Amino acid sequence: MSVVTVSFFSDLDVSSRTRRVSFPRAARPTLHMDIRQAMQSREFYACYTTSDGGTVALDRQGVTVRI
């Protein structure tokens, strides 16, 4: 089974990373919902690398940016 490793952050700064968690690879809407539900109270942002090498960042409300 393929997994996606997600980093969680408390602020918009790389030094604020709180933890990393692996999620089963899923359709993007499902993955994003799972990530948002997994955020702890002090976590407001998360990001992960896609299979094609891009980066996706999302916030607690579900706003996403793909780079």
mmCIF file of C-alpha atoms in Angstrom:
data_model
loop_
_atom_site.group_PDB
_atom_site.id
_atom_site.type_symbol
_atom_site.label_atom_id
_atom_site.label_comp_id
_atom_site.label_asym_id
_atom_site.label_seq_id
_atom_site.Cartn_x
_atom_site.Cartn_y
_atom_site.Cartn_z
ATOM 1 C CA MET A 1 0.000 0.000 0.000
ATOM 2 C CA SER A 2 1.310 3.433 -0.913
ATOM 3 C CA VAL A 3 1.390 6.157 1.724
ATOM 4 C CA VAL A 4 1.631 9.939 1.820
ATOM 5 C CA THR A 5 3.799 11.473 4.543
ATOM 6 C CA VAL A 6 2.281 14.692 5.857
ATOM 7 C CA SER A 7 4.057 17.311 7.961
ATOM 8 C CA PHE A 8 1.954 19.370 10.369
ATOM 9 C CA PHE A 9 2.808 22.920 11.473
ATOM 10 C CA SER A 10 1.590 25.305 14.160
ATOM 11 C CA ASP A 11 2.562 28.440 12.203
ATOM 12 C CA LEU A 12 3.602 29.552 8.699
ATOM 13 C CA ASP A 13 7.228 28.759 9.454
ATOM 14 C CA VAL A 14 9.109 25.556 8.708
ATOM 15 C CA SER A 15 10.586 25.572 12.225
ATOM 16 C CA SER A 16 7.061 25.221 13.672
ATOM 17 C CA ARG A 17 6.687 21.611 12.451
ATOM 18 C CA THR A 18 4.984 19.601 15.163
ATOM 19 C CA ARG A 19 4.996 16.090 13.683
ATOM 20 C CA ARG A 20 4.893 13.881 10.601
ATOM 21 C CA VAL A 21 2.179 11.310 9.930
ATOM 22 C CA SER A 22 1.726 8.739 7.147
ATOM 23 C CA PHE A 23 -1.695 8.445 5.496
ATOM 24 C CA PRO A 24 -2.848 5.835 2.959
ATOM 25 C CA ARG A 25 -2.819 7.296 -0.550
ATOM 26 C CA ALA A 26 -6.393 8.269 -1.478
ATOM 27 C CA ALA A 27 -8.283 10.602 -3.788
ATOM 28 C CA ARG A 28 -7.300 14.196 -3.052
ATOM 29 C CA PRO A 29 -10.622 15.286 -1.423
ATOM 30 C CA THR A 30 -10.562 12.253 0.883
ATOM 31 C CA LEU A 31 -6.898 12.721 1.743
ATOM 32 C CA HIS A 32 -7.427 16.407 2.530
ATOM 33 C CA MET A 33 -10.411 15.633 4.765
ATOM 34 C CA ASP A 34 -8.373 12.987 6.617
ATOM 35 C CA ILE A 35 -5.482 15.435 7.085
ATOM 36 C CA ARG A 36 -7.761 18.184 8.407
ATOM 37 C CA GLN A 37 -9.450 15.772 10.831
ATOM 38 C CA ALA A 38 -6.038 14.618 12.083
ATOM 39 C CA MET A 39 -4.889 18.150 12.948
ATOM 40 C CA GLN A 40 -4.369 18.600 16.659
ATOM 41 C CA SER A 41 -5.504 21.745 18.467
ATOM 42 C CA ARG A 42 -2.160 23.540 18.058
ATOM 43 C CA GLU A 43 -1.766 22.627 14.372
ATOM 44 C CA PHE A 44 -3.087 24.958 11.673
ATOM 45 C CA TYR A 45 -1.195 23.907 8.502
ATOM 46 C CA ALA A 46 -0.015 20.753 6.779
ATOM 47 C CA CYS A 47 1.894 19.875 3.632
ATOM 48 C CA TYR A 48 2.941 16.833 1.641
ATOM 49 C CA THR A 49 4.759 15.945 -1.560
ATOM 50 C CA THR A 50 2.717 14.502 -4.432
ATOM 51 C CA SER A 51 3.760 11.471 -6.470
ATOM 52 C CA ASP A 52 4.796 13.763 -9.355
ATOM 53 C CA GLY A 53 7.118 15.795 -7.110
ATOM 54 C CA GLY A 54 4.849 18.759 -6.406
ATOM 55 C CA THR A 55 4.004 20.092 -2.967
ATOM 56 C CA VAL A 56 0.521 20.636 -1.565
ATOM 57 C CA ALA A 57 -0.075 22.832 1.478
ATOM 58 C CA LEU A 58 -3.406 23.172 3.239
ATOM 59 C CA ASP A 59 -4.775 24.937 6.256
ATOM 60 C CA ARG A 60 -7.296 23.929 8.895
ATOM 61 C CA GLN A 61 -10.211 25.329 6.823
ATOM 62 C CA GLY A 62 -9.238 23.291 3.760
ATOM 63 C CA VAL A 63 -7.712 26.072 1.663
ATOM 64 C CA THR A 64 -5.031 24.471 -0.499
ATOM 65 C CA VAL A 65 -2.073 25.629 -2.545
ATOM 66 C CA ARG A 66 -0.193 23.423 -4.951
ATOM 67 C CA ILE A 67 3.349 24.303 -5.948
#
